[in-house]
Coordinates of C-alpha atoms in Angstrom, one line a residue:
Chain F
X1 CA -124.8 34.2 -47.7
X2 CA -125.5 34.9 -51.4
X3 CA -122.9 33.8 -53.6
X4 CA -120.9 35.6 -57.2
X5 CA -122.3 33.1 -60.0
X6 CA -120.1 36.0 -62.2
X7 CA -117.5 38.2 -62.4
X8 CA -117.6 40.0 -64.5
X9 CA -115.3 43.2 -65.9
X10 CA -117.0 44.8 -68.6
X11 CA -116.8 48.6 -69.4
X12 CA -120.1 48.9 -71.1
X13 CA -121.2 47.2 -66.7
X14 CA -125.5 46.4 -67.5
X15 CA -126.0 46.3 -70.9
X16 CA -127.6 43.2 -73.6
X17 CA -125.2 41.2 -73.4
X18 CA -125.4 40.8 -69.4
X19 CA -128.9 41.3 -69.4
X20 CA -130.4 38.9 -72.2
X21 CA -126.9 36.3 -72.0
X22 CA -126.0 35.8 -68.0
X23 CA -128.7 36.7 -66.5
X24 CA -130.9 34.0 -68.1
X25 CA -127.9 31.7 -68.1
X26 CA -126.6 31.5 -65.0
X27 CA -130.9 32.6 -63.0
X28 CA -129.4 35.4 -61.1
X29 CA -131.7 37.6 -59.3
X30 CA -129.1 39.7 -57.7
X31 CA -126.6 42.3 -59.7
X32 CA -123.8 44.7 -58.0
X33 CA -122.4 46.6 -59.8
X34 CA -119.3 48.0 -58.4
X35 CA -118.2 51.3 -59.3
X36 CA -117.1 54.9 -56.9
X37 CA -118.1 56.9 -59.9
X38 CA -121.8 55.3 -60.8
X39 CA -122.2 54.1 -57.1
X40 CA -121.9 58.2 -56.4
X41 CA -124.3 58.8 -60.3
X42 CA -128.5 57.9 -59.0
X43 CA -129.3 59.8 -62.1
X44 CA -125.4 57.5 -63.9
X45 CA -127.0 54.0 -61.8
X46 CA -131.2 54.8 -62.6
X47 CA -129.5 54.1 -66.7
X48 CA -128.2 51.2 -66.0
X49 CA -131.4 49.8 -64.2
X50 CA -133.9 50.6 -66.1
X51 CA -133.4 47.3 -68.5
X52 CA -133.7 45.1 -65.5
X53 CA -136.6 43.0 -65.8
X54 CA -138.5 42.7 -62.3
X55 CA -137.2 40.6 -59.9
X56 CA -134.0 41.3 -60.3
X57 CA -132.7 43.6 -58.0
X58 CA -129.7 46.2 -58.7
X59 CA -126.7 47.5 -56.1
X60 CA -124.4 49.6 -56.7
X61 CA -121.2 49.5 -54.2
X62 CA -118.8 51.8 -54.2
X63 CA -115.0 49.7 -53.9
X64 CA -115.4 50.7 -50.3
X65 CA -118.9 50.2 -49.7
X66 CA -118.6 46.7 -51.6
X67 CA -115.8 45.9 -49.0
X68 CA -118.2 46.6 -46.3
X69 CA -120.5 44.6 -46.7
X70 CA -118.7 41.3 -48.0
X71 CA -116.6 41.5 -44.8
X72 CA -119.6 42.3 -42.9
X73 CA -122.3 39.5 -44.0
X74 CA -121.0 38.2 -47.7
X75 CA -123.3 41.0 -49.7
X76 CA -126.6 40.0 -47.6
X77 CA -128.0 36.9 -46.7
X78 CA -130.1 36.4 -49.7
X79 CA -129.9 33.2 -50.9
X80 CA -130.1 34.1 -54.8
X81 CA -127.6 33.7 -56.9
X82 CA -125.0 36.6 -58.5
X83 CA -123.5 38.7 -60.9
X84 CA -120.3 41.2 -59.6
X85 CA -119.4 43.5 -62.4
X86 CA -116.3 46.2 -63.4
X87 CA -116.3 48.8 -65.5
X88 CA -112.9 48.0 -65.9
X89 CA -109.6 45.7 -64.6
X90 CA -107.9 48.9 -62.3
X91 CA -111.5 48.7 -60.6
X92 CA -112.0 44.4 -59.9
X93 CA -108.3 44.6 -58.9
X94 CA -108.2 47.5 -56.1
X95 CA -111.8 45.4 -54.4
X96 CA -109.4 42.2 -54.9
X97 CA -106.5 43.6 -52.5
X98 CA -108.4 45.8 -50.5
X99 CA -110.7 43.0 -49.1
X100 CA -114.0 41.4 -51.7
X101 CA -113.3 38.0 -52.2
X102 CA -115.7 37.2 -53.0
X103 CA -115.1 35.6 -56.4
X104 CA -112.7 32.5 -57.3
X105 CA -113.0 33.4 -60.8
X106 CA -113.0 36.5 -63.2
X107 CA -114.5 36.7 -66.2
X108 CA -113.5 39.5 -69.0
X109 CA -116.2 40.5 -70.6
X110 CA -115.8 43.3 -72.3
X111 CA -113.3 45.9 -72.9
X112 CA -113.2 48.6 -75.8
X113 CA -110.9 50.2 -77.7
X114 CA -108.8 53.1 -76.7
X115 CA -104.8 53.9 -77.6
X116 CA -102.6 51.7 -77.0
X117 CA -105.4 48.8 -76.1
X118 CA -104.8 45.1 -78.6
X119 CA -107.6 43.4 -79.5
X120 CA -107.3 39.7 -77.5
X121 CA -110.5 38.1 -77.9
X122 CA -112.5 38.9 -79.8
X123 CA -113.3 42.6 -79.1
X124 CA -112.2 42.5 -75.7
X125 CA -108.9 45.1 -75.4
X126 CA -106.0 44.9 -72.9
X127 CA -103.0 47.8 -72.3
X128 CA -100.1 46.4 -70.4
X129 CA -101.4 47.6 -67.1
X130 CA -104.6 45.0 -67.2
X131 CA -101.9 42.9 -68.3
X132 CA -100.1 43.6 -65.3
X133 CA -103.1 43.9 -62.7
X134 CA -104.7 40.3 -64.2
X135 CA -101.3 38.4 -63.8
X136 CA -101.4 40.1 -60.0
X137 CA -104.6 38.8 -59.7
X138 CA -104.1 35.0 -61.5
X139 CA -100.4 34.6 -58.7
X140 CA -103.0 35.1 -56.7
X141 CA -105.5 32.6 -56.9
X142 CA -108.0 33.9 -59.0
X143 CA -108.3 32.3 -62.0
X144 CA -108.7 34.7 -65.5
X145 CA -110.4 33.8 -68.3
X146 CA -112.1 36.0 -71.4
X147 CA -115.6 35.0 -72.3
X148 CA -118.2 37.4 -74.3
X149 CA -121.5 35.3 -74.4
X150 CA -122.1 32.3 -72.5
X151 CA -121.7 30.8 -76.1
X152 CA -117.5 31.2 -77.0
X153 CA -115.4 29.3 -75.3
X154 CA -113.5 30.6 -72.6
X155 CA -110.0 31.8 -73.7
X156 CA -107.1 31.7 -70.8
X157 CA -105.4 34.3 -69.7
X158 CA -101.7 32.7 -70.1
X159 CA -102.4 31.8 -73.4
X160 CA -103.5 36.0 -74.0
X161 CA -100.6 37.1 -72.7
X162 CA -98.4 35.4 -75.6
X163 CA -100.5 36.3 -78.3
X164 CA -100.1 40.4 -76.3
X165 CA -96.3 40.2 -77.2
X166 CA -95.3 42.6 -73.8
Chain C
X1 CA -151.0 78.8 -81.3
X2 CA -149.1 76.1 -80.6
X3 CA -148.8 75.1 -77.4
X4 CA -147.5 72.0 -75.8
X5 CA -145.0 70.6 -72.5
X6 CA -142.4 68.9 -72.1
X7 CA -141.6 68.4 -68.8
X8 CA -141.5 71.6 -66.8
X9 CA -140.5 74.0 -70.0
X10 CA -143.6 75.6 -71.8
X11 CA -143.0 75.9 -75.8
X12 CA -145.3 78.6 -77.0
X13 CA -145.3 78.9 -81.2
X14 CA -148.1 81.9 -80.9
X15 CA -147.5 84.2 -83.5
X16 CA -146.8 87.8 -82.6
X17 CA -147.0 87.6 -79.1
X18 CA -143.8 86.3 -78.1
X19 CA -142.9 85.0 -74.0
X20 CA -138.6 85.7 -73.5
X21 CA -139.1 84.0 -70.7
X22 CA -136.8 80.5 -71.2
X23 CA -133.7 79.5 -71.7
X24 CA -134.9 77.5 -75.0
X25 CA -137.1 80.0 -75.8
X26 CA -135.6 79.8 -79.6
X27 CA -135.2 76.6 -80.2
X28 CA -139.0 76.3 -80.2
X29 CA -139.0 77.9 -83.4
X30 CA -136.2 75.7 -85.1
X31 CA -137.0 72.7 -86.5
X32 CA -136.1 69.5 -83.6
X33 CA -133.7 67.2 -84.6
X34 CA -133.4 62.9 -85.1
X35 CA -130.7 61.9 -83.9
X36 CA -130.2 57.6 -84.3
X37 CA -129.1 55.7 -82.2
X38 CA -127.8 51.7 -83.5
X39 CA -125.6 48.1 -83.0
X40 CA -123.6 48.5 -86.0
X41 CA -124.9 50.9 -89.2
X42 CA -129.2 50.0 -88.8
X43 CA -129.5 54.2 -88.0
X44 CA -127.2 55.0 -91.4
X45 CA -129.0 53.1 -93.0
X46 CA -132.2 53.7 -91.7
X47 CA -131.6 57.7 -92.5
X48 CA -131.6 56.3 -96.5
X49 CA -135.0 54.2 -96.4
X50 CA -136.4 57.2 -95.6
X51 CA -135.1 59.8 -97.6
X52 CA -135.9 56.8 -100.6
X53 CA -139.4 57.1 -99.2
X54 CA -140.1 60.7 -99.1
X55 CA -136.5 62.6 -100.7
X56 CA -133.9 64.3 -98.6
X57 CA -134.4 64.6 -94.7
X58 CA -132.9 68.1 -92.6
X59 CA -132.1 67.9 -89.4
X60 CA -131.8 63.9 -88.8
X61 CA -128.3 61.8 -88.2
X62 CA -127.2 58.6 -87.1
X63 CA -124.4 57.7 -84.3
X64 CA -123.4 54.1 -85.3
X65 CA -122.2 51.7 -82.4
X66 CA -119.5 49.7 -83.8
X67 CA -117.4 46.0 -82.5
X68 CA -115.0 47.5 -80.1
X69 CA -116.1 50.3 -79.6
X70 CA -115.9 51.5 -76.1
X71 CA -119.0 53.3 -74.2
X72 CA -117.6 56.9 -73.5
X73 CA -115.4 56.7 -76.7
X74 CA -119.2 56.3 -78.6
X75 CA -121.2 58.7 -75.5
X76 CA -118.3 61.0 -77.2
X77 CA -119.9 61.0 -80.5
X78 CA -123.0 61.0 -79.6
X79 CA -122.4 64.5 -77.3
X80 CA -120.9 66.6 -80.9
X81 CA -124.0 64.5 -83.1
X82 CA -126.6 66.2 -80.5
X83 CA -124.6 69.4 -79.1
X84 CA -126.5 71.9 -81.4
X85 CA -129.6 70.4 -82.5
X86 CA -133.3 72.9 -80.4
X87 CA -134.8 71.6 -77.4
X88 CA -137.3 69.3 -77.8
X89 CA -135.4 67.2 -80.5
X90 CA -135.1 63.4 -80.6
X91 CA -133.0 61.0 -79.4
X92 CA -133.8 56.6 -81.3
X93 CA -131.8 53.7 -80.1
X94 CA -132.8 50.1 -81.1
X95 CA -132.7 47.8 -78.6
X96 CA -133.3 48.9 -74.7
X97 CA -130.9 48.5 -72.0
X98 CA -128.4 48.0 -75.1
X99 CA -125.9 50.8 -74.9
X100 CA -127.4 52.9 -77.9
X101 CA -130.4 53.0 -75.4
X102 CA -128.4 53.8 -72.4
X103 CA -126.6 56.7 -73.7
X104 CA -129.3 58.3 -74.9
X105 CA -130.7 58.3 -71.7
X106 CA -127.8 59.9 -70.7
X107 CA -128.7 63.0 -72.8
X108 CA -132.6 63.4 -71.5
X109 CA -131.4 64.4 -67.9
X110 CA -131.8 67.7 -68.6
X111 CA -135.0 67.5 -70.4
X112 CA -133.6 69.0 -73.4
X113 CA -134.2 66.0 -75.4
X114 CA -136.6 63.4 -75.7
X115 CA -135.7 59.2 -76.0
X116 CA -137.0 56.5 -77.8
X117 CA -136.2 52.4 -78.3
X118 CA -137.8 49.7 -80.6
X119 CA -136.5 52.5 -83.6
X120 CA -138.4 50.9 -86.8
X121 CA -139.2 52.7 -90.3
X122 CA -142.5 53.3 -89.4
X123 CA -141.3 55.1 -86.4
X124 CA -139.2 57.3 -87.6
X125 CA -141.4 58.3 -90.4
X126 CA -144.0 59.5 -88.3
X127 CA -141.3 62.0 -86.9
X128 CA -139.7 63.4 -89.8
X129 CA -144.2 64.2 -90.5
X130 CA -145.0 65.7 -86.9
X131 CA -141.9 66.9 -85.7
X132 CA -143.0 70.4 -87.9
X133 CA -146.2 70.5 -84.9
X134 CA -144.5 68.6 -82.0
X135 CA -141.3 68.1 -80.5
X136 CA -140.4 66.2 -76.7
X137 CA -142.7 64.3 -75.2
X138 CA -145.4 64.6 -76.9
X139 CA -143.9 63.7 -80.6
X140 CA -141.8 60.7 -78.4
X141 CA -145.2 59.5 -77.8
X142 CA -146.9 60.0 -81.0
X143 CA -143.9 58.4 -82.3
X144 CA -144.1 55.6 -80.2
X145 CA -147.2 54.8 -80.7
X146 CA -146.7 54.7 -85.0
X147 CA -144.4 52.1 -83.5
X148 CA -146.3 49.7 -82.2
X149 CA -148.6 50.0 -85.1
X150 CA -146.7 49.7 -88.2
X151 CA -145.9 46.1 -87.0
X152 CA -148.1 43.6 -87.8
X153 CA -149.0 39.9 -88.1
X154 CA -149.7 40.3 -92.4
X155 CA -151.4 36.3 -92.5
X156 CA -153.3 37.1 -89.6
X157 CA -154.0 40.8 -91.5
X158 CA -155.1 39.0 -94.3
X159 CA -156.7 36.8 -92.9
X160 CA -159.0 39.3 -91.2
X161 CA -160.0 41.2 -95.1
X162 CA -161.1 38.0 -96.2
X163 CA -163.1 37.4 -93.9
X164 CA -164.2 41.4 -93.6
X165 CA -165.3 40.6 -97.0
X166 CA -167.6 37.0 -97.1
X167 CA -169.7 38.9 -93.7
X168 CA -170.2 42.0 -95.8
X169 CA -171.4 39.4 -98.8

């Protein structure tokens, strides 16, 4: 089975931080993006794939496809380590609830600003719904951490929630 | 007559022999825009530097991706910046694979705009000069060449220059 060395929530999905920092630091051979919109948009998929170094495979799945692939053969028979990316908390929770139990730790790595969103760790923002969803994951046994780049000291969900004051 | 192909669309600037057969026909007579998309305010500053060298430049804009800004919010701002630009305009971005470059890529889908990554002052100056004659992919290629040739190891260049002097004597 392939092993998911890093499961990350990042609204920018594949970008500089992911490619330059995380791909190297965990020596991943594959990136799996779980996103319903992207999996159905070949042009946007190609944009995200173009900057990934040669030799690193990129797969784009809908939530449904990712769950099916995980349950079929745990995302393939390759021994390569894998990065799994979600655009938002909602998608990660939905995938996990539907049976994509490919990760025991989930890294919140980048969520941009917006109305009713509060910065909780560096530039990562959460709203009330994100908070509730992360608590659901945490209560289900997923360790939720906040970390943008490998050099960061990971932030813990319970401390983040205290700081949210919600 | 200046004739060039921008992907599948042909633009011909031919005084007195205009062929009104393309959606972007009118665009071909408008100066192509230059847009800079960067992490932080590099793009805004590049514009200031360009204008310091050549004076005020029209149809040149920057959109800066700032910390905490979402990708969609940034794309929205870029959309406002490029909406009214003519076909064949050129979008610069900083790091290939970064969010500014990925956003630039989105705006190439309908082939109206060209996009390059790795922006430097050389490239933007080249674009400012060449866009009077070229646009689209031809402009993009020339600009990339200028950008590459503008990067030099000064010590090596000096050594080479000295070596050549000695060789000549």
